[in-house]
Every structure is written in structure tokens, then in C-alpha cells.
Amino acid sequence: MTHEAAGGPPTRNDDARPDDARPAEPQTAPKATDADPDASGSSAGEAGAASSPGSSDSSDGGPQGGEERPEARLAKAVQVAEQALIEFEIAVETFRVEVENFSRLHHQKLGPMYARLDELDAQIAEARAARTGDPEDLRKAKEARDIVMPMPGVDELFHDWMDSDGLSPEASAMLTEQPVRPPKRVRPSEEARRLYRELARKAHPDLAQDEPERERRDEFITRVNAAYGRGDVELLKELAAEWAAGPAKPLPPLSESEELYARLEWLSRRKELLTVLAKELEESAIGSMLRMAPDDPDQLLEDIGDQLLGEVSRREAELAELVQ
């Protein structure tokens, strides 16, 4: 240790030496900084202030060599947004599964009680209507019974089974175990046949020169056949215009920045859709119930079941009074 480092006075030899002959002081600042963060002094603070948050270490070649490209910062933003979206999707999917499971348990445990309450309501309304004979009571009794046993209309029951002469031939064949005739096909018009023939000649897959072109023609002819089978002239005209326009030209390649911005926009739209889904789940009847007791939903079912049992008892007592 030298006298200077210890804080003592300099020696005669040091005083006698000219300034330019004195040895250079050792460069110990970085080591002192590593050993004691407080010893870095103002020089470290100035060095930190000189470097921007987005720049690299000065060893990369100074400010120009250390500056981070805008695309690199944008890529980092995309990465952060992707991770945030993944976590959001996990949270929404987790809640959706919880809602579905709770809904299933709710139906299994409480469904019979709700059905019993509906049946008691119908019996009470029917008993009251039988006692009063009031048209309004009769209407309410019918509505209550329809809730318990909804009856479809005749048209819904026998849709496509009956015509003006009674049972349709198809229905009769099914009831007598005879073969059912195939449904009547639409007879395409002359214009539809003309359009179809023209498109088939132009877009036939056998005219393709390579496999991608064959796949494109196969997909197109499938749509043409479906339109012709329905006799849809307007759709055949649209398909003819589509084929005349030719295959869609490939879009020019995007730059790195454009691709990153497009990715950010997609992530934003995806987050908006998930937000809507999460809101619908939360505002649903089951979701609202689940949020009332997220830590113990089974106990919530037990509590609701006890309440329903009480309602069943009250309605049974009311029914007993009416039928006495």
C-alpha cells in the first residue's frame, strides 16, 4: 500500500520527480466499482445517463453500433403481447370449463327439483281453475301445463309427412316398410345448363398443368356442381365471373415491420373476441352463480338445493289446501 492510498504525505522521491516522470496512477476504478457500488461516484451515473434505454453496450461500436433497430423493439412488443394473450386465453378457457362443469352439476343435482316445482305450479293452477272456472285461471293453467309438457304443433310433428290427400307417399312407404323414393330433384333451366356446360369446359380439372392448379379446379368445379344441382342460375353467373377474373394474384411480400404490425393487430382483435366471450360467460346465469362462490361451488349447490326444497314444501302445502 502506498502512502497516497493510506492517506499519508508523499515521499521526497515523489516530490523530487518532475510531473512527466511520475508513473501513471493505476486504473482501479472499475474494480472498486465492482467491489463497492457506492464507490462508482458520479462518473458511473454520467455513463449510465449517456446510454439510452434501448441501446446496447458501448462496446458494440459506440452509439451507432449499439442502437437497437425499430424492428427489434417491435418484435419485443409482439412477444410480450403474445405471452399476455396466451395467459388471457388460459384464464378464459379455465373459466369456461368451470362454468360448463358447474352447469352440469347444477342440472344433475337441482334439475329434478326445478321439474318438481314446475309440476306443482301446473297442478296448483289447474286446481285453482277447476275451483273458480274463471277463463283467466283456465288460461294460466294451460300455460303452466305447457311448461311442464310442451306439445309441438301438428305441422312440426308431421312436417313433410302429410299433403292434401293425407299421408305423403314417402310417409306411407316408411310406415309400410317399403323403399322410400328419392326426393324430387330440381330440373335446372336451359340457362343453368348452358352456364354449367361452359364452366365445366373451361374449369375441368383435367386441363390443369400442375397439381396446385388441379386442386384449384377441383374446388371450383365442386361449387359449380352444387350450384347446378340446385338450379341456381345467379350463383352460376357469379362463378362464371369469378373464373373469368382468374386466380387471385399473390399479395406482395410484407416487410419485417409490416409483418410485425399485422401480428400486433391480429393479437389485438383476438383479445377483443376473448373479452366478449369472457363477458358473456360472466354474465350468464351459471357464470353469475359460480362467481358468487368461486372457492366452494359445491356448497353453493347445497344451499340452493335447500332453498328449492323449501319451495317444494310450500307449494305442496298450497296444493293440499286447494284440493281439499
JSON list of C-alpha atoms in Angstrom, two decimals, residues 47-230:
[
{"chain": "A", "resi": 47, "resn": "ALA", "atom": "CA", "xyz": [-22.06, 6.94, -18.08]},
{"chain": "A", "resi": 48, "resn": "GLY", "atom": "CA", "xyz": [-25.47, 5.44, -17.36]},
{"chain": "A", "resi": 49, "resn": "ALA", "atom": "CA", "xyz": [-27.22, 8.63, -18.36]},
{"chain": "A", "resi": 50, "resn": "ALA", "atom": "CA", "xyz": [-25.34, 8.72, -21.62]},
{"chain": "A", "resi": 51, "resn": "SER", "atom": "CA", "xyz": [-26.73, 5.36, -22.76]},
{"chain": "A", "resi": 52, "resn": "SER", "atom": "CA", "xyz": [-30.35, 5.22, -23.89]},
{"chain": "A", "resi": 53, "resn": "PRO", "atom": "CA", "xyz": [-32.74, 2.54, -22.53]},
{"chain": "A", "resi": 54, "resn": "GLY", "atom": "CA", "xyz": [-32.99, 0.86, -25.91]},
{"chain": "A", "resi": 55, "resn": "SER", "atom": "CA", "xyz": [-29.29, 0.94, -26.81]},
{"chain": "A", "resi": 56, "resn": "SER", "atom": "CA", "xyz": [-26.70, -1.79, -26.37]},
{"chain": "A", "resi": 57, "resn": "ASP", "atom": "CA", "xyz": [-23.39, -1.69, -24.54]},
{"chain": "A", "resi": 58, "resn": "SER", "atom": "CA", "xyz": [-20.88, 0.86, -25.83]},
{"chain": "A", "resi": 59, "resn": "SER", "atom": "CA", "xyz": [-18.53, -1.99, -26.67]},
{"chain": "A", "resi": 60, "resn": "ASP", "atom": "CA", "xyz": [-20.69, -2.74, -29.72]},
{"chain": "A", "resi": 61, "resn": "GLY", "atom": "CA", "xyz": [-19.21, 0.21, -31.50]},
{"chain": "A", "resi": 62, "resn": "GLY", "atom": "CA", "xyz": [-20.45, 3.36, -29.88]},
{"chain": "A", "resi": 63, "resn": "PRO", "atom": "CA", "xyz": [-23.91, 4.93, -30.13]},
{"chain": "A", "resi": 64, "resn": "GLN", "atom": "CA", "xyz": [-24.34, 3.98, -33.78]},
{"chain": "A", "resi": 65, "resn": "GLY", "atom": "CA", "xyz": [-23.33, 0.35, -33.36]},
{"chain": "A", "resi": 66, "resn": "GLY", "atom": "CA", "xyz": [-25.28, -0.03, -30.09]},
{"chain": "A", "resi": 67, "resn": "GLU", "atom": "CA", "xyz": [-28.64, 1.41, -31.16]},
{"chain": "A", "resi": 68, "resn": "GLU", "atom": "CA", "xyz": [-31.47, -1.11, -31.27]},
{"chain": "A", "resi": 69, "resn": "ARG", "atom": "CA", "xyz": [-33.33, -1.36, -34.53]},
{"chain": "A", "resi": 70, "resn": "PRO", "atom": "CA", "xyz": [-37.01, -0.29, -34.51]},
{"chain": "A", "resi": 71, "resn": "GLU", "atom": "CA", "xyz": [-37.94, -3.76, -35.80]},
{"chain": "A", "resi": 72, "resn": "ALA", "atom": "CA", "xyz": [-36.20, -5.32, -32.82]},
{"chain": "A", "resi": 73, "resn": "ARG", "atom": "CA", "xyz": [-38.21, -3.20, -30.37]},
{"chain": "A", "resi": 74, "resn": "LEU", "atom": "CA", "xyz": [-41.39, -4.02, -32.30]},
{"chain": "A", "resi": 75, "resn": "ALA", "atom": "CA", "xyz": [-40.56, -7.73, -32.17]},
{"chain": "A", "resi": 76, "resn": "LYS", "atom": "CA", "xyz": [-40.20, -7.47, -28.40]},
{"chain": "A", "resi": 77, "resn": "ALA", "atom": "CA", "xyz": [-43.61, -5.80, -28.20]},
{"chain": "A", "resi": 78, "resn": "VAL", "atom": "CA", "xyz": [-45.12, -8.62, -30.28]},
{"chain": "A", "resi": 79, "resn": "GLN", "atom": "CA", "xyz": [-43.54, -11.21, -27.99]},
{"chain": "A", "resi": 80, "resn": "VAL", "atom": "CA", "xyz": [-44.94, -9.51, -24.89]},
{"chain": "A", "resi": 81, "resn": "ALA", "atom": "CA", "xyz": [-48.39, -9.25, -26.48]},
{"chain": "A", "resi": 82, "resn": "GLU", "atom": "CA", "xyz": [-48.30, -12.93, -27.45]},
{"chain": "A", "resi": 83, "resn": "GLN", "atom": "CA", "xyz": [-47.47, -14.02, -23.92]},
{"chain": "A", "resi": 84, "resn": "ALA", "atom": "CA", "xyz": [-50.19, -11.78, -22.49]},
{"chain": "A", "resi": 85, "resn": "LEU", "atom": "CA", "xyz": [-52.74, -13.20, -24.93]},
{"chain": "A", "resi": 86, "resn": "ILE", "atom": "CA", "xyz": [-51.75, -16.76, -24.04]},
{"chain": "A", "resi": 87, "resn": "GLU", "atom": "CA", "xyz": [-52.31, -16.06, -20.35]},
{"chain": "A", "resi": 88, "resn": "PHE", "atom": "CA", "xyz": [-55.64, -14.40, -21.12]},
{"chain": "A", "resi": 89, "resn": "GLU", "atom": "CA", "xyz": [-56.75, -17.37, -23.23]},
{"chain": "A", "resi": 90, "resn": "ILE", "atom": "CA", "xyz": [-55.80, -19.75, -20.45]},
{"chain": "A", "resi": 91, "resn": "ALA", "atom": "CA", "xyz": [-57.84, -17.73, -17.95]},
{"chain": "A", "resi": 92, "resn": "VAL", "atom": "CA", "xyz": [-60.90, -17.55, -20.21]},
{"chain": "A", "resi": 93, "resn": "GLU", "atom": "CA", "xyz": [-60.76, -21.25, -21.11]},
{"chain": "A", "resi": 94, "resn": "THR", "atom": "CA", "xyz": [-60.35, -22.19, -17.46]},
{"chain": "A", "resi": 95, "resn": "PHE", "atom": "CA", "xyz": [-63.42, -20.18, -16.51]},
{"chain": "A", "resi": 96, "resn": "ARG", "atom": "CA", "xyz": [-65.38, -21.63, -19.45]},
{"chain": "A", "resi": 97, "resn": "VAL", "atom": "CA", "xyz": [-64.64, -25.18, -18.30]},
{"chain": "A", "resi": 98, "resn": "GLU", "atom": "CA", "xyz": [-65.62, -24.28, -14.76]},
{"chain": "A", "resi": 99, "resn": "VAL", "atom": "CA", "xyz": [-68.91, -22.83, -15.98]},
{"chain": "A", "resi": 100, "resn": "GLU", "atom": "CA", "xyz": [-69.66, -25.96, -18.03]},
{"chain": "A", "resi": 101, "resn": "ASN", "atom": "CA", "xyz": [-68.85, -28.29, -15.16]},
{"chain": "A", "resi": 102, "resn": "PHE", "atom": "CA", "xyz": [-70.90, -26.23, -12.72]},
{"chain": "A", "resi": 103, "resn": "SER", "atom": "CA", "xyz": [-73.79, -26.15, -15.18]},
{"chain": "A", "resi": 104, "resn": "ARG", "atom": "CA", "xyz": [-73.67, -29.94, -15.48]},
{"chain": "A", "resi": 105, "resn": "LEU", "atom": "CA", "xyz": [-73.64, -30.39, -11.72]},
{"chain": "A", "resi": 106, "resn": "HIS", "atom": "CA", "xyz": [-76.39, -27.81, -11.36]},
{"chain": "A", "resi": 107, "resn": "HIS", "atom": "CA", "xyz": [-78.58, -29.73, -13.79]},
{"chain": "A", "resi": 108, "resn": "GLN", "atom": "CA", "xyz": [-77.86, -33.11, -12.21]},
{"chain": "A", "resi": 109, "resn": "LYS", "atom": "CA", "xyz": [-78.45, -32.06, -8.63]},
{"chain": "A", "resi": 110, "resn": "LEU", "atom": "CA", "xyz": [-81.10, -29.38, -8.96]},
{"chain": "A", "resi": 111, "resn": "GLY", "atom": "CA", "xyz": [-82.83, -30.28, -12.23]},
{"chain": "A", "resi": 112, "resn": "PRO", "atom": "CA", "xyz": [-85.29, -32.70, -10.60]},
{"chain": "A", "resi": 113, "resn": "MET", "atom": "CA", "xyz": [-86.22, -30.08, -8.02]},
{"chain": "A", "resi": 114, "resn": "TYR", "atom": "CA", "xyz": [-86.93, -27.49, -10.72]},
{"chain": "A", "resi": 115, "resn": "ALA", "atom": "CA", "xyz": [-89.03, -30.07, -12.58]},
{"chain": "A", "resi": 116, "resn": "ARG", "atom": "CA", "xyz": [-90.96, -30.84, -9.39]},
{"chain": "A", "resi": 117, "resn": "LEU", "atom": "CA", "xyz": [-91.63, -27.14, -8.86]},
{"chain": "A", "resi": 118, "resn": "ASP", "atom": "CA", "xyz": [-92.93, -26.75, -12.42]},
{"chain": "A", "resi": 119, "resn": "GLU", "atom": "CA", "xyz": [-95.23, -29.75, -11.94]},
{"chain": "A", "resi": 120, "resn": "LEU", "atom": "CA", "xyz": [-96.55, -28.36, -8.64]},
{"chain": "A", "resi": 121, "resn": "ASP", "atom": "CA", "xyz": [-97.16, -24.95, -10.26]},
{"chain": "A", "resi": 122, "resn": "ALA", "atom": "CA", "xyz": [-99.17, -26.64, -13.01]},
{"chain": "A", "resi": 123, "resn": "GLN", "atom": "CA", "xyz": [-101.21, -28.67, -10.51]},
{"chain": "A", "resi": 124, "resn": "ILE", "atom": "CA", "xyz": [-101.88, -25.59, -8.38]},
{"chain": "A", "resi": 125, "resn": "ALA", "atom": "CA", "xyz": [-103.01, -23.60, -11.42]},
{"chain": "A", "resi": 126, "resn": "GLU", "atom": "CA", "xyz": [-105.25, -26.45, -12.59]},
{"chain": "A", "resi": 127, "resn": "ALA", "atom": "CA", "xyz": [-106.77, -26.88, -9.13]},
{"chain": "A", "resi": 128, "resn": "ARG", "atom": "CA", "xyz": [-107.46, -23.17, -8.88]},
{"chain": "A", "resi": 129, "resn": "ALA", "atom": "CA", "xyz": [-109.03, -23.11, -12.37]},
{"chain": "A", "resi": 130, "resn": "ALA", "atom": "CA", "xyz": [-111.20, -26.10, -11.55]},
{"chain": "A", "resi": 131, "resn": "ARG", "atom": "CA", "xyz": [-112.43, -24.34, -8.41]},
{"chain": "A", "resi": 132, "resn": "THR", "atom": "CA", "xyz": [-113.14, -20.93, -9.94]},
{"chain": "A", "resi": 133, "resn": "GLY", "atom": "CA", "xyz": [-113.91, -21.75, -13.57]},
{"chain": "A", "resi": 134, "resn": "ASP", "atom": "CA", "xyz": [-112.55, -18.33, -14.46]},
{"chain": "A", "resi": 135, "resn": "PRO", "atom": "CA", "xyz": [-111.30, -18.09, -18.08]},
{"chain": "A", "resi": 136, "resn": "GLU", "atom": "CA", "xyz": [-108.16, -16.31, -16.95]},
{"chain": "A", "resi": 137, "resn": "ASP", "atom": "CA", "xyz": [-107.40, -19.07, -14.46]},
{"chain": "A", "resi": 138, "resn": "LEU", "atom": "CA", "xyz": [-108.01, -21.65, -17.16]},
{"chain": "A", "resi": 139, "resn": "ARG", "atom": "CA", "xyz": [-105.57, -19.85, -19.46]},
{"chain": "A", "resi": 140, "resn": "LYS", "atom": "CA", "xyz": [-102.92, -19.74, -16.73]},
{"chain": "A", "resi": 141, "resn": "ALA", "atom": "CA", "xyz": [-103.44, -23.41, -16.01]},
{"chain": "A", "resi": 142, "resn": "LYS", "atom": "CA", "xyz": [-102.89, -24.27, -19.65]},
{"chain": "A", "resi": 143, "resn": "GLU", "atom": "CA", "xyz": [-99.72, -22.16, -19.79]},
{"chain": "A", "resi": 144, "resn": "ALA", "atom": "CA", "xyz": [-98.36, -23.81, -16.65]},
{"chain": "A", "resi": 145, "resn": "ARG", "atom": "CA", "xyz": [-99.06, -27.27, -18.05]},
{"chain": "A", "resi": 146, "resn": "ASP", "atom": "CA", "xyz": [-97.41, -26.38, -21.38]},
{"chain": "A", "resi": 147, "resn": "ILE", "atom": "CA", "xyz": [-94.24, -25.50, -19.50]},
{"chain": "A", "resi": 148, "resn": "VAL", "atom": "CA", "xyz": [-94.16, -28.96, -17.97]},
{"chain": "A", "resi": 149, "resn": "MET", "atom": "CA", "xyz": [-95.14, -30.84, -21.15]},
{"chain": "A", "resi": 150, "resn": "PRO", "atom": "CA", "xyz": [-94.67, -28.67, -24.20]},
{"chain": "A", "resi": 151, "resn": "MET", "atom": "CA", "xyz": [-96.61, -30.10, -27.12]},
{"chain": "A", "resi": 152, "resn": "PRO", "atom": "CA", "xyz": [-95.36, -29.40, -30.62]},
{"chain": "A", "resi": 153, "resn": "GLY", "atom": "CA", "xyz": [-97.83, -28.35, -33.23]},
{"chain": "A", "resi": 154, "resn": "VAL", "atom": "CA", "xyz": [-99.22, -30.71, -35.82]},
{"chain": "A", "resi": 155, "resn": "ASP", "atom": "CA", "xyz": [-97.17, -29.07, -38.55]},
{"chain": "A", "resi": 156, "resn": "GLU", "atom": "CA", "xyz": [-93.99, -29.69, -36.58]},
{"chain": "A", "resi": 157, "resn": "LEU", "atom": "CA", "xyz": [-94.88, -33.31, -35.89]},
{"chain": "A", "resi": 158, "resn": "PHE", "atom": "CA", "xyz": [-95.89, -34.18, -39.45]},
{"chain": "A", "resi": 159, "resn": "HIS", "atom": "CA", "xyz": [-93.66, -31.87, -41.44]},
{"chain": "A", "resi": 160, "resn": "ASP", "atom": "CA", "xyz": [-93.36, -33.27, -44.98]},
{"chain": "A", "resi": 161, "resn": "TRP", "atom": "CA", "xyz": [-95.45, -36.28, -43.93]},
{"chain": "A", "resi": 162, "resn": "MET", "atom": "CA", "xyz": [-98.92, -35.06, -44.95]},
{"chain": "A", "resi": 163, "resn": "ASP", "atom": "CA", "xyz": [-100.34, -33.46, -48.03]},
{"chain": "A", "resi": 164, "resn": "SER", "atom": "CA", "xyz": [-103.86, -32.56, -49.16]},
{"chain": "A", "resi": 165, "resn": "ASP", "atom": "CA", "xyz": [-104.67, -36.25, -49.73]},
{"chain": "A", "resi": 166, "resn": "GLY", "atom": "CA", "xyz": [-103.42, -37.42, -46.35]},
{"chain": "A", "resi": 167, "resn": "LEU", "atom": "CA", "xyz": [-100.08, -39.11, -45.75]},
{"chain": "A", "resi": 168, "resn": "SER", "atom": "CA", "xyz": [-97.48, -38.37, -48.34]},
{"chain": "A", "resi": 169, "resn": "PRO", "atom": "CA", "xyz": [-96.13, -41.30, -50.41]},
{"chain": "A", "resi": 170, "resn": "GLU", "atom": "CA", "xyz": [-92.83, -41.09, -48.57]},
{"chain": "A", "resi": 171, "resn": "ALA", "atom": "CA", "xyz": [-94.55, -41.37, -45.19]},
{"chain": "A", "resi": 172, "resn": "SER", "atom": "CA", "xyz": [-96.71, -44.25, -46.35]},
{"chain": "A", "resi": 173, "resn": "ALA", "atom": "CA", "xyz": [-93.68, -46.09, -47.67]},
{"chain": "A", "resi": 174, "resn": "MET", "atom": "CA", "xyz": [-91.87, -45.69, -44.37]},
{"chain": "A", "resi": 175, "resn": "LEU", "atom": "CA", "xyz": [-94.87, -46.91, -42.36]},
{"chain": "A", "resi": 176, "resn": "THR", "atom": "CA", "xyz": [-95.32, -49.97, -44.61]},
{"chain": "A", "resi": 177, "resn": "GLU", "atom": "CA", "xyz": [-91.58, -50.70, -44.70]},
{"chain": "A", "resi": 178, "resn": "GLN", "atom": "CA", "xyz": [-91.46, -50.10, -48.44]},
{"chain": "A", "resi": 179, "resn": "PRO", "atom": "CA", "xyz": [-88.47, -48.43, -50.14]},
{"chain": "A", "resi": 180, "resn": "VAL", "atom": "CA", "xyz": [-88.64, -44.66, -49.89]},
{"chain": "A", "resi": 181, "resn": "ARG", "atom": "CA", "xyz": [-88.48, -42.83, -53.19]},
{"chain": "A", "resi": 182, "resn": "PRO", "atom": "CA", "xyz": [-85.61, -40.38, -53.50]},
{"chain": "A", "resi": 183, "resn": "PRO", "atom": "CA", "xyz": [-86.58, -36.74, -53.15]},
{"chain": "A", "resi": 184, "resn": "LYS", "atom": "CA", "xyz": [-87.53, -34.87, -56.24]},
{"chain": "A", "resi": 185, "resn": "ARG", "atom": "CA", "xyz": [-84.60, -33.13, -57.87]},
{"chain": "A", "resi": 186, "resn": "VAL", "atom": "CA", "xyz": [-84.75, -29.64, -59.23]},
{"chain": "A", "resi": 187, "resn": "ARG", "atom": "CA", "xyz": [-84.78, -29.60, -63.01]},
{"chain": "A", "resi": 188, "resn": "PRO", "atom": "CA", "xyz": [-82.24, -26.94, -64.00]},
{"chain": "A", "resi": 189, "resn": "SER", "atom": "CA", "xyz": [-83.32, -24.40, -66.54]},
{"chain": "A", "resi": 190, "resn": "GLU", "atom": "CA", "xyz": [-81.83, -24.14, -70.01]},
{"chain": "A", "resi": 191, "resn": "GLU", "atom": "CA", "xyz": [-79.73, -21.18, -68.92]},
{"chain": "A", "resi": 192, "resn": "ALA", "atom": "CA", "xyz": [-78.40, -23.09, -65.94]},
{"chain": "A", "resi": 193, "resn": "ARG", "atom": "CA", "xyz": [-77.43, -25.99, -68.20]},
{"chain": "A", "resi": 194, "resn": "ARG", "atom": "CA", "xyz": [-75.68, -23.63, -70.60]},
{"chain": "A", "resi": 195, "resn": "LEU", "atom": "CA", "xyz": [-73.71, -21.94, -67.83]},
{"chain": "A", "resi": 196, "resn": "TYR", "atom": "CA", "xyz": [-72.80, -25.28, -66.35]},
{"chain": "A", "resi": 197, "resn": "ARG", "atom": "CA", "xyz": [-71.51, -26.68, -69.64]},
{"chain": "A", "resi": 198, "resn": "GLU", "atom": "CA", "xyz": [-69.42, -23.57, -70.27]},
{"chain": "A", "resi": 199, "resn": "LEU", "atom": "CA", "xyz": [-67.87, -23.66, -66.83]},
{"chain": "A", "resi": 200, "resn": "ALA", "atom": "CA", "xyz": [-67.22, -27.39, -66.99]},
{"chain": "A", "resi": 201, "resn": "ARG", "atom": "CA", "xyz": [-65.39, -26.98, -70.29]},
{"chain": "A", "resi": 202, "resn": "LYS", "atom": "CA", "xyz": [-63.27, -24.10, -69.04]},
{"chain": "A", "resi": 203, "resn": "ALA", "atom": "CA", "xyz": [-62.50, -25.26, -65.50]},
{"chain": "A", "resi": 204, "resn": "HIS", "atom": "CA", "xyz": [-62.30, -29.02, -65.87]},
{"chain": "A", "resi": 205, "resn": "PRO", "atom": "CA", "xyz": [-59.52, -30.41, -63.61]},
{"chain": "A", "resi": 206, "resn": "ASP", "atom": "CA", "xyz": [-58.06, -32.45, -66.49]},
{"chain": "A", "resi": 207, "resn": "LEU", "atom": "CA", "xyz": [-56.94, -29.20, -68.10]},
{"chain": "A", "resi": 208, "resn": "ALA", "atom": "CA", "xyz": [-54.60, -28.43, -65.20]},
{"chain": "A", "resi": 209, "resn": "GLN", "atom": "CA", "xyz": [-50.88, -28.26, -65.86]},
{"chain": "A", "resi": 210, "resn": "ASP", "atom": "CA", "xyz": [-49.73, -28.90, -62.31]},
{"chain": "A", "resi": 211, "resn": "GLU", "atom": "CA", "xyz": [-51.06, -30.20, -59.01]},
{"chain": "A", "resi": 212, "resn": "PRO", "atom": "CA", "xyz": [-51.88, -26.82, -57.39]},
{"chain": "A", "resi": 213, "resn": "GLU", "atom": "CA", "xyz": [-53.88, -25.85, -60.46]},
{"chain": "A", "resi": 214, "resn": "ARG", "atom": "CA", "xyz": [-55.73, -29.18, -60.36]},
{"chain": "A", "resi": 215, "resn": "GLU", "atom": "CA", "xyz": [-56.65, -28.63, -56.71]},
{"chain": "A", "resi": 216, "resn": "ARG", "atom": "CA", "xyz": [-57.94, -25.16, -57.54]},
{"chain": "A", "resi": 217, "resn": "ARG", "atom": "CA", "xyz": [-60.07, -26.50, -60.38]},
{"chain": "A", "resi": 218, "resn": "ASP", "atom": "CA", "xyz": [-61.38, -29.38, -58.26]},
{"chain": "A", "resi": 219, "resn": "GLU", "atom": "CA", "xyz": [-62.55, -26.97, -55.57]},
{"chain": "A", "resi": 220, "resn": "PHE", "atom": "CA", "xyz": [-64.14, -24.70, -58.15]},
{"chain": "A", "resi": 221, "resn": "ILE", "atom": "CA", "xyz": [-65.95, -27.47, -60.04]},
{"chain": "A", "resi": 222, "resn": "THR", "atom": "CA", "xyz": [-67.33, -28.78, -56.73]},
{"chain": "A", "resi": 223, "resn": "ARG", "atom": "CA", "xyz": [-69.01, -25.42, -56.19]},
{"chain": "A", "resi": 224, "resn": "VAL", "atom": "CA", "xyz": [-70.23, -25.38, -59.80]},
{"chain": "A", "resi": 225, "resn": "ASN", "atom": "CA", "xyz": [-71.81, -28.82, -59.42]},
{"chain": "A", "resi": 226, "resn": "ALA", "atom": "CA", "xyz": [-73.55, -27.80, -56.20]},
{"chain": "A", "resi": 227, "resn": "ALA", "atom": "CA", "xyz": [-74.98, -24.67, -57.81]},
{"chain": "A", "resi": 228, "resn": "TYR", "atom": "CA", "xyz": [-76.12, -26.61, -60.86]},
{"chain": "A", "resi": 229, "resn": "GLY", "atom": "CA", "xyz": [-77.76, -29.26, -58.68]},
{"chain": "A", "resi": 230, "resn": "ARG", "atom": "CA", "xyz": [-79.89, -26.54, -57.10]}
]
